[in-house]
XYZ file of C-alpha atoms in Angstrom:
580
model
C 17.184 16.817 -4.336
C 13.923 18.623 -5.033
C 14.646 20.506 -8.281
C 11.388 22.368 -8.930
C 7.982 22.819 -7.335
C 4.903 24.047 -9.219
C 1.651 24.914 -7.451
C -1.655 25.929 -9.050
C -4.778 27.075 -7.191
C -3.848 25.744 -3.765
C -5.422 27.817 -0.944
C -4.201 31.404 -1.484
C -1.613 30.372 -4.087
C -2.806 30.977 -7.633
C 0.348 30.078 -9.525
C 3.875 29.479 -8.228
C 6.889 27.912 -9.928
C 10.020 27.667 -7.789
C 13.428 26.288 -8.587
C 15.558 24.854 -5.798
C 19.214 23.935 -5.450
C 21.475 21.792 -3.270
C 22.075 23.042 0.266
C 20.188 24.932 2.938
C 17.024 26.857 1.975
C 14.978 29.156 4.202
C 11.450 30.430 3.599
C 10.736 33.715 5.353
C 7.923 36.245 5.400
C 5.286 37.811 7.597
C 3.072 35.602 9.707
C 0.105 34.490 7.568
C 1.868 35.133 4.275
C 1.376 31.527 3.207
C 4.695 29.872 4.066
C 2.884 26.815 5.373
C 1.129 26.415 2.000
C 4.487 25.553 0.429
C 5.001 22.876 3.073
C 1.410 21.648 2.588
C 2.071 21.313 -1.152
C 5.162 19.200 -0.523
C 3.201 17.126 1.982
C 0.546 16.437 -0.666
C 3.237 15.499 -3.187
C 4.576 13.013 -0.631
C 1.170 11.339 -0.223
C -0.377 13.448 2.545
C -4.129 13.520 2.971
C -5.867 16.233 0.943
C -9.310 17.810 1.027
C -11.530 20.026 -1.103
C -10.911 22.894 1.359
C -7.377 23.225 -0.021
C -8.633 24.107 -3.526
C -8.547 27.856 -4.174
C -12.015 29.424 -3.971
C -13.731 29.517 -7.360
C -11.374 26.982 -8.993
C -12.134 23.466 -10.180
C -8.939 21.872 -8.924
C -5.540 22.370 -7.336
C -2.369 20.985 -8.918
C 1.045 20.261 -7.452
C 4.088 19.075 -9.383
C 7.399 18.191 -7.739
C 10.457 17.267 -9.802
C 13.257 15.352 -8.050
C 16.827 14.857 -9.168
C 18.114 11.649 -7.549
C 21.218 9.511 -7.711
C 20.972 6.114 -9.495
C 21.743 4.436 -6.146
C 18.750 5.908 -4.308
C 16.445 3.130 -2.947
C 13.326 4.790 -4.385
C 14.168 3.360 -7.835
C 13.822 -0.173 -6.446
C 10.506 0.822 -4.872
C 9.231 2.140 -8.215
C 10.234 -1.106 -9.946
C 8.480 -3.188 -7.282
C 5.307 -1.106 -7.651
C 5.371 -1.459 -11.443
C 6.069 2.241 -12.055
C 8.389 3.206 -14.867
C 11.472 5.032 -13.679
C 14.937 5.558 -15.084
C 17.742 6.483 -12.654
C 19.426 8.596 -15.312
C 16.298 10.778 -15.545
C 14.246 12.915 -13.145
C 11.362 11.654 -11.023
C 8.140 13.644 -11.420
C 5.254 13.550 -8.965
C 1.936 15.180 -9.865
C -1.040 15.489 -7.518
C -4.463 16.965 -8.278
C -7.273 17.782 -5.836
C -10.716 18.646 -7.186
C -13.269 20.956 -5.614
C -15.424 17.833 -5.121
C -12.748 16.285 -2.893
C -11.377 13.758 -5.385
C -7.638 13.166 -5.651
C -5.503 11.971 -8.578
C -1.813 11.107 -8.304
C 0.794 10.331 -10.951
C 4.437 9.309 -10.764
C 6.339 9.819 -14.023
C 2.967 10.198 -15.718
C 1.630 6.868 -14.438
C -1.518 6.813 -12.318
C -0.930 5.549 -8.761
C -3.121 5.207 -5.690
C -2.492 7.171 -2.500
C -0.768 4.338 -0.644
C 1.711 3.893 -3.517
C 2.364 7.642 -3.606
C 2.879 7.666 0.157
C 5.330 4.757 -0.026
C 7.396 6.627 -2.618
C 7.002 10.015 -0.917
C 8.256 8.709 2.421
C 11.576 7.948 0.735
C 11.858 11.449 -0.739
C 10.557 13.986 1.792
C 10.615 14.157 5.570
C 8.567 17.023 7.010
C 9.253 17.989 10.607
C 6.847 20.469 12.157
C 6.201 21.764 15.646
C 3.719 18.945 16.286
C 6.609 16.471 16.174
C 7.834 17.933 19.457
C 4.795 16.245 20.942
C 5.809 12.889 19.462
C 9.031 13.097 21.454
C 6.947 13.439 24.596
C 5.176 10.150 23.836
C 7.206 7.118 24.955
C 5.289 4.886 22.522
C 7.083 6.725 19.664
C 10.547 6.258 21.128
C 10.767 2.592 20.140
C 10.303 3.366 16.437
C 12.914 6.146 16.644
C 15.447 3.739 18.128
C 14.610 1.118 15.490
C 15.066 3.705 12.744
C 18.487 4.596 14.093
C 19.596 0.964 14.231
C 17.757 -0.168 11.101
C 20.768 -1.944 9.567
C 21.079 -4.260 12.590
C 17.595 -4.126 14.096
C 15.694 -4.252 10.786
C 16.431 -7.897 9.787
C 15.848 -9.125 13.357
C 12.577 -7.210 13.582
C 11.387 -8.617 10.261
C 12.152 -12.170 11.400
C 10.424 -11.512 14.734
C 7.291 -10.145 13.035
C 7.057 -13.152 10.701
C 7.302 -15.498 13.704
C 4.847 -13.327 15.632
C 2.270 -13.639 12.824
C 2.676 -17.441 12.811
C 2.337 -17.574 16.592
C -0.826 -15.436 16.547
C -2.369 -17.609 13.839
C -1.871 -20.833 15.813
C -2.878 -19.188 19.085
C -6.087 -17.893 17.514
C -6.905 -21.313 16.027
C -6.305 -22.963 19.426
C -8.494 -20.466 21.300
C -11.299 -20.745 18.753
C -11.255 -24.513 19.081
C -11.369 -24.257 22.874
C -14.241 -21.741 22.796
C -16.383 -23.939 20.529
C -16.236 -26.995 22.795
C -19.861 -26.632 24.001
C -21.286 -26.277 20.518
C -18.917 -28.799 19.016
C -21.088 -31.888 19.579
C -24.217 -30.166 18.287
C -22.318 -29.168 15.154
C -20.856 -32.651 14.835
C -24.336 -34.249 14.853
C -25.517 -31.862 12.166
C -22.383 -32.394 10.065
C -22.777 -36.184 10.303
C -26.388 -35.972 9.064
C -25.420 -33.690 6.189
C -22.438 -35.843 5.211
C -24.615 -38.988 5.153
C -27.305 -37.254 3.119
C -24.870 -35.939 0.503
C -22.799 -39.153 0.414
C -25.935 -41.275 -0.092
C -26.764 -39.273 -3.226
C -23.439 -40.309 -4.852
C -23.262 -37.111 -6.882
C -21.020 -36.641 -9.910
C -19.652 -33.316 -11.095
C -21.847 -32.020 -13.935
C -24.457 -34.729 -13.350
C -27.373 -32.305 -13.036
C -26.595 -30.754 -16.428
C -26.228 -34.161 -18.122
C -29.524 -35.401 -16.670
C -31.286 -32.224 -17.694
C -30.169 -32.683 -21.296
C -31.190 -36.362 -21.302
C -34.581 -35.574 -19.791
C -35.226 -32.931 -22.427
C -34.711 -35.498 -25.217
C -36.707 -38.288 -23.555
C -39.675 -36.076 -22.767
C -39.890 -34.952 -26.425
C -38.933 -38.254 -28.084
C -42.316 -38.743 -29.792
C -42.270 -35.326 -31.378
C -38.612 -35.773 -32.349
C -39.406 -39.157 -34.031
C -42.271 -37.626 -36.005
C -40.244 -34.623 -37.174
C -37.013 -36.464 -37.976
C -38.835 -39.292 -39.781
C -40.866 -36.792 -41.780
C -37.742 -34.914 -42.782
C -36.058 -38.165 -43.835
C -39.020 -39.277 -45.939
C -39.216 -35.945 -47.707
C -35.509 -35.770 -48.515
C -35.078 -39.441 -49.454
C -38.245 -39.700 -51.545
C -39.025 -38.703 -55.096
C -39.031 -35.021 -54.271
C -35.647 -35.134 -52.548
C -32.489 -37.010 -53.497
C -34.201 -38.705 -56.433
C -35.151 -35.381 -58.037
C -31.686 -33.936 -57.535
C -30.144 -37.124 -59.013
C -32.254 -36.808 -62.164
C -31.347 -33.138 -62.497
C -27.680 -34.008 -62.051
C -27.842 -36.648 -64.816
C -29.395 -34.199 -67.251
C -26.674 -31.591 -66.659
C -23.961 -34.279 -66.960
C -25.279 -35.191 -70.410
C -24.666 -31.704 -71.797
C -21.795 -30.410 -69.631
C -19.213 -31.505 -72.221
C -20.675 -29.076 -74.779
C -19.977 -25.979 -72.642
C -17.402 -26.804 -69.993
C -16.703 -23.143 -69.229
C -20.244 -22.384 -68.107
C -21.829 -25.753 -67.257
C -18.946 -27.571 -65.541
C -18.856 -25.229 -62.468
C -22.633 -25.603 -62.152
C -22.316 -29.395 -62.401
C -19.682 -29.417 -59.643
C -21.931 -27.369 -57.333
C -24.850 -29.757 -57.960
C -22.632 -32.773 -57.269
C -21.380 -31.254 -54.018
C -24.926 -30.377 -52.933
C -26.103 -33.913 -53.759
C -23.375 -35.601 -51.686
C -23.903 -33.244 -48.732
C -27.653 -33.802 -48.819
C -27.162 -37.547 -49.144
C -24.890 -37.535 -46.079
C -27.421 -35.469 -44.091
C -30.237 -37.842 -45.082
C -28.319 -40.886 -43.859
C -27.484 -39.082 -40.608
C -31.190 -38.321 -40.107
C -31.954 -42.007 -40.657
C -29.375 -43.087 -38.065
C -30.608 -40.480 -35.598
C -34.236 -41.627 -36.134
C -33.270 -45.215 -35.477
C -31.565 -44.193 -32.229
C -34.512 -42.232 -30.746
C -35.503 -43.887 -27.495
C -38.998 -44.208 -26.060
C -38.285 -45.072 -22.402
C -40.870 -43.907 -19.831
C -39.076 -45.850 -17.094
C -35.798 -44.028 -17.750
C -37.651 -40.690 -17.802
C -39.206 -41.483 -14.421
C -35.799 -42.496 -13.109
C -34.253 -39.203 -14.271
C -37.076 -37.191 -12.689
C -36.493 -38.923 -9.361
C -32.741 -38.264 -9.585
C -33.256 -34.594 -10.461
C -35.688 -34.217 -7.550
C -33.017 -35.622 -5.215
C -30.419 -33.192 -6.575
C -32.910 -30.301 -6.366
C -33.539 -31.088 -2.711
C -29.789 -31.023 -1.995
C -29.365 -27.779 -3.958
C -31.923 -26.035 -1.761
C -29.801 -26.902 1.281
C -26.183 -26.949 0.221
C -25.504 -25.100 -3.031
C -26.721 -23.833 -6.371
C -25.279 -26.775 -8.330
C -23.621 -30.156 -7.869
C -20.131 -28.583 -7.810
C -21.070 -26.329 -4.883
C -22.727 -29.221 -3.027
C -19.571 -31.332 -3.366
C -17.412 -28.388 -2.255
C -19.640 -27.952 0.800
C -19.251 -31.683 1.479
C -15.444 -31.341 1.490
C -15.572 -28.370 3.886
C -17.865 -29.976 6.451
C -15.941 -33.241 6.161
C -12.818 -31.333 7.180
C -14.660 -29.580 10.024
C -16.167 -32.856 11.145
C -12.760 -34.526 11.240
C -11.427 -31.659 13.350
C -14.305 -31.963 15.797
C -14.108 -35.746 15.987
C -10.379 -35.544 16.667
C -10.627 -32.396 18.731
C -8.539 -33.525 21.678
C -5.789 -34.780 19.413
C -5.912 -31.579 17.373
C -5.843 -29.441 20.528
C -2.726 -31.229 21.701
C -1.016 -30.693 18.342
C -1.919 -27.009 18.389
C -0.617 -26.628 21.938
C 2.662 -28.249 20.957
C 2.943 -26.118 17.813
C 2.168 -22.935 19.763
C 4.812 -23.752 22.376
C 7.458 -24.358 19.695
C 6.547 -21.094 17.952
C 6.555 -19.243 21.285
C 10.050 -20.419 22.156
C 11.314 -19.434 18.699
C 9.580 -16.074 19.059
C 11.037 -15.410 22.507
C 14.495 -16.347 21.242
C 14.256 -13.830 18.406
C 12.730 -11.253 20.775
C 15.734 -11.639 23.061
C 18.124 -11.110 20.135
C 16.103 -8.063 19.089
C 16.168 -6.676 22.620
C 19.961 -7.107 22.873
C 20.443 -5.347 19.533
C 18.281 -2.472 20.746
C 20.264 -2.140 23.973
C 23.500 -1.946 22.007
C 22.032 0.643 19.666
C 20.527 2.579 22.584
C 23.970 3.286 24.035
C 25.269 4.364 20.640
C 22.240 6.613 20.002
C 22.543 8.282 23.409
C 26.222 9.086 22.781
C 25.496 10.531 19.341
C 22.534 12.611 20.549
C 24.623 14.054 23.392
C 27.353 14.897 20.874
C 24.851 16.657 18.622
C 23.335 18.505 21.595
C 26.743 19.904 22.498
C 26.758 21.646 19.113
C 23.297 23.031 19.981
C 24.318 24.697 23.272
C 23.126 21.791 25.415
C 26.590 20.488 26.252
C 25.685 19.586 29.841
C 22.676 17.528 28.844
C 22.717 13.804 29.489
C 20.426 11.448 27.595
C 19.628 7.819 28.247
C 17.601 5.457 26.100
C 15.907 3.325 28.734
C 14.767 -0.135 27.647
C 12.573 -2.326 29.826
C 10.462 -5.422 29.328
C 6.742 -4.879 28.776
C 5.301 -6.479 31.889
C 1.826 -8.016 31.893
C 1.249 -9.911 35.180
C -2.383 -10.757 34.383
C -2.203 -12.170 30.866
C 1.353 -12.236 29.613
C 3.650 -15.085 28.670
C 6.310 -16.527 30.958
C 9.786 -15.127 30.356
C 12.698 -14.997 32.775
C 10.501 -15.709 35.774
C 7.973 -12.955 35.032
C 4.950 -12.333 32.853
C 5.621 -10.132 29.822
C 3.493 -8.826 26.966
C 4.313 -9.730 23.395
C 3.564 -7.108 20.764
C 4.204 -6.850 17.052
C 7.342 -4.821 17.815
C 8.864 -7.144 20.392
C 8.994 -7.375 24.178
C 10.563 -3.968 24.865
C 9.312 -0.604 25.985
C 11.623 2.306 25.188
C 11.728 5.773 26.720
C 14.154 8.659 26.320
C 15.256 10.120 29.649
C 17.044 13.435 29.961
C 19.005 15.404 32.513
C 19.534 19.018 31.321
C 22.032 19.813 34.069
C 24.765 17.858 35.888
C 23.636 16.436 39.206
C 19.980 16.250 38.214
C 18.390 12.802 37.850
C 17.385 11.457 34.482
C 13.669 12.008 33.969
C 11.141 11.688 31.099
C 11.302 14.387 28.419
C 7.761 15.547 29.187
C 8.790 16.496 32.747
C 12.064 18.210 31.903
C 12.375 19.667 28.420
C 11.146 23.142 27.453
C 9.907 24.016 23.974
C 13.319 25.298 22.935
C 15.037 22.213 24.284
C 12.570 19.963 22.476
C 13.372 21.744 19.204
C 17.073 21.124 19.649
C 16.646 17.500 20.760
C 14.508 16.778 17.716
C 17.007 18.548 15.433
C 19.822 16.519 16.971
C 17.941 13.300 16.230
C 17.061 14.374 12.708
C 20.726 15.111 12.100
C 21.575 11.570 13.161
C 18.698 9.877 11.315
C 19.521 11.738 8.094
C 22.692 9.653 7.891
C 20.653 6.424 8.095
C 17.364 6.808 6.190
C 18.716 8.283 2.883
C 15.789 10.711 2.598
C 17.116 13.487 0.326
C 14.763 16.334 1.350
C 14.318 17.436 4.983
C 11.801 20.156 5.802
C 11.699 21.934 9.167
C 8.581 23.980 9.843
C 9.472 26.558 12.510
C 11.479 24.102 14.594
C 13.368 27.058 16.031
C 10.278 28.274 17.912
C 11.053 29.021 21.542
C 14.781 29.623 21.091
C 16.864 32.759 20.725
C 20.400 34.071 21.038
C 23.218 31.547 20.963
C 20.813 28.607 20.837
C 19.241 30.017 17.666
C 22.677 30.444 16.153
C 23.536 26.857 17.027
C 20.367 25.622 15.318
C 21.262 27.631 12.229
C 24.747 26.118 12.146
C 23.356 22.607 12.623
C 20.881 23.074 9.753
C 23.695 24.375 7.542
C 25.903 21.365 8.345
C 22.992 18.976 7.852
C 22.428 20.486 4.406
C 25.882 19.319 3.311
C 24.537 15.741 3.204
C 20.951 16.399 2.093
C 18.722 19.209 0.903
C 17.275 21.148 3.856
C 14.325 23.565 3.956
C 13.358 25.623 6.973
C 10.496 28.013 7.629
C 11.842 30.495 10.151
C 11.230 33.840 11.799
C 14.763 34.029 13.213
C 17.357 36.130 11.352
C 20.159 34.010 12.877
C 18.782 31.011 10.992
C 17.928 32.879 7.786
C 21.380 34.389 7.330
C 23.046 30.943 7.422
C 21.025 29.676 4.457
C 22.499 29.047 1.025
C 19.231 30.177 -0.570
C 16.472 32.394 0.791
C 12.909 32.785 -0.492
C 10.475 35.509 0.498
C 6.847 34.446 0.845
C 4.433 37.353 0.741
C 0.808 38.145 0.031
C -0.488 40.713 -2.417
C -3.883 41.868 -3.626
C -4.726 41.495 -7.300
C -8.132 42.777 -8.392
C -9.508 42.286 -4.902
C -8.172 38.739 -4.471
C -5.404 37.658 -2.122
C -2.489 35.840 -3.689
C 0.725 34.387 -2.299
C 3.947 34.678 -4.262
C 7.413 33.211 -3.764
C 10.454 35.340 -4.629
C 14.042 34.045 -4.590
C 16.167 36.710 -2.870
C 19.554 37.916 -4.005
C 22.048 39.796 -1.832
C 20.132 43.099 -1.603
C 16.784 41.410 -1.071
C 18.235 39.206 1.663
C 19.627 42.221 3.509
C 16.239 43.968 3.374
C 14.367 40.844 4.527
C 16.848 40.249 7.367
C 16.419 43.898 8.391
C 12.642 43.381 8.501
C 13.097 40.273 10.611
C 15.376 42.212 12.953
C 13.396 45.444 13.263
C 9.809 44.674 12.369
C 7.752 46.874 10.035
C 10.099 49.882 10.014
C 13.435 49.274 8.309
C 16.131 51.782 9.263
C 19.711 52.318 8.187
C 20.783 50.796 11.457
C 18.815 47.597 10.927
C 20.027 47.399 7.313
C 23.608 47.768 8.520
C 23.032 45.112 11.188
C 21.464 42.781 8.609
C 24.408 43.222 6.213
C 26.806 42.554 9.041
C 24.948 39.382 10.043
C 25.011 38.153 6.450
C 28.753 38.854 6.130
C 29.512 37.070 9.393
C 27.388 34.129 8.289
C 29.286 33.909 4.988
C 32.582 33.850 6.847
C 31.324 31.221 9.262
C 29.967 29.037 6.449
C 33.243 29.322 4.568
C 35.138 28.130 7.643
C 32.803 25.136 7.996
C 32.828 24.261 4.308
C 34.720 21.032 3.546
C 37.850 21.466 1.460
C 37.200 21.510 -2.283
C 33.627 22.844 -1.989
């Protein structure tokens, strides 16, 4: 569950720290009091898009911290491990999000910096926010497929993953085949150019690193005369009377007297001996090097010609020999493809056909699984709708093939369109009253009905997706009376399996909550601030009375509010599972 929420300098909220508990929570207050800011904060903590406009005026940044208490079995721990984020199931999970006045965003999970996509991946497993705009998603048939797949994820998920892997392979081969077909006119022009380039590079017989080796050799050959003069001069100086011979005489003199003062003279003698042998070795090396210096104008001319050839190739094909040889490999491969184009086309056609048949086979399995799940989903939604005062409503999950007569693939004697999600189109059809035909939701359902249909689906999905926190932002809009009471009861029951939050203006919903929070604005030194106050019994009665009677609270409305709260307690007690 969500244990605590801390907000600093977000919109009209200066500082709020709220503690939450298991069960059903409602947030109530006057319109414009800032209830949506609480939902916005949770949305940001779950990876929602932020902006500088959300930072409180005059502040440098906004901060949101959400602390979650989760079971060790929750799948989010595996997600954290996969993302390389430290997390211990026996401890809490802390999300921190900062937005600066310059529009920059920083996110941390358990103190570790994460990017927005990582935060969103984790947040999607923790919080599900359902607002009024989601009613519109139910009116869009293109969203119905994903809802069905979510419901049947245990069966549909593995099939869909296999289908999508095969679909990616099919697209890759199909793209390669089409590209090869489209380049047929330019193919021979390219082939002629490739042949010329291959011959030119092959004729050069390049070796990896050859240009560097030749450059070093050329440098020595072009300065061989100067090198001979300098090395010979150095050898003569060191080997002559002023070099080794002088040091040898000095060494003999010290050897003659070293025995008289071994403590002082022996270390000096050893240093002189070492210096003599090192110098002698260096002198002999200079002699050998001098004898190996080569005067070879022909070789120098040969190297210059070779370097000119390499330089010419570098201007065309790469910055060095390695890049030229890599280019050679690439165009050799392309040339082979073009020369054997017909053969390659045939292989690609055969490979595409094999992949297509595999793909269609998996698509058929996926479609059958969806049809089985569609019947089950329709039954469960109808059952949930009965609890929401829509007991006469019939729902059908209609599944049809995506037809594409102009450019589709052949399947079952007709042309169908393949998409990343399969070959199916899904649409929810509804009949609110017996005897009426099933029709699309957009043509039948009212706002109040849409709220209840969405709540029915959320109640079902909550048992499948393991998301611990469900947030409903005024989903009871457009309902009243018994329907409102039914929504309240459904939210209460739903909160037995997960933590539920609801922003509401309906007292029927508020009185069924386990915990109620009042959101209100106040002025402090000329600035508007929003505060969140957990309500106890007396505060709940007063807030329910306000919701019932408006601005003026009378004894009658207070009495009515207390009565509603008492009835709600009795009703909740009757619905509470034994032992709770």
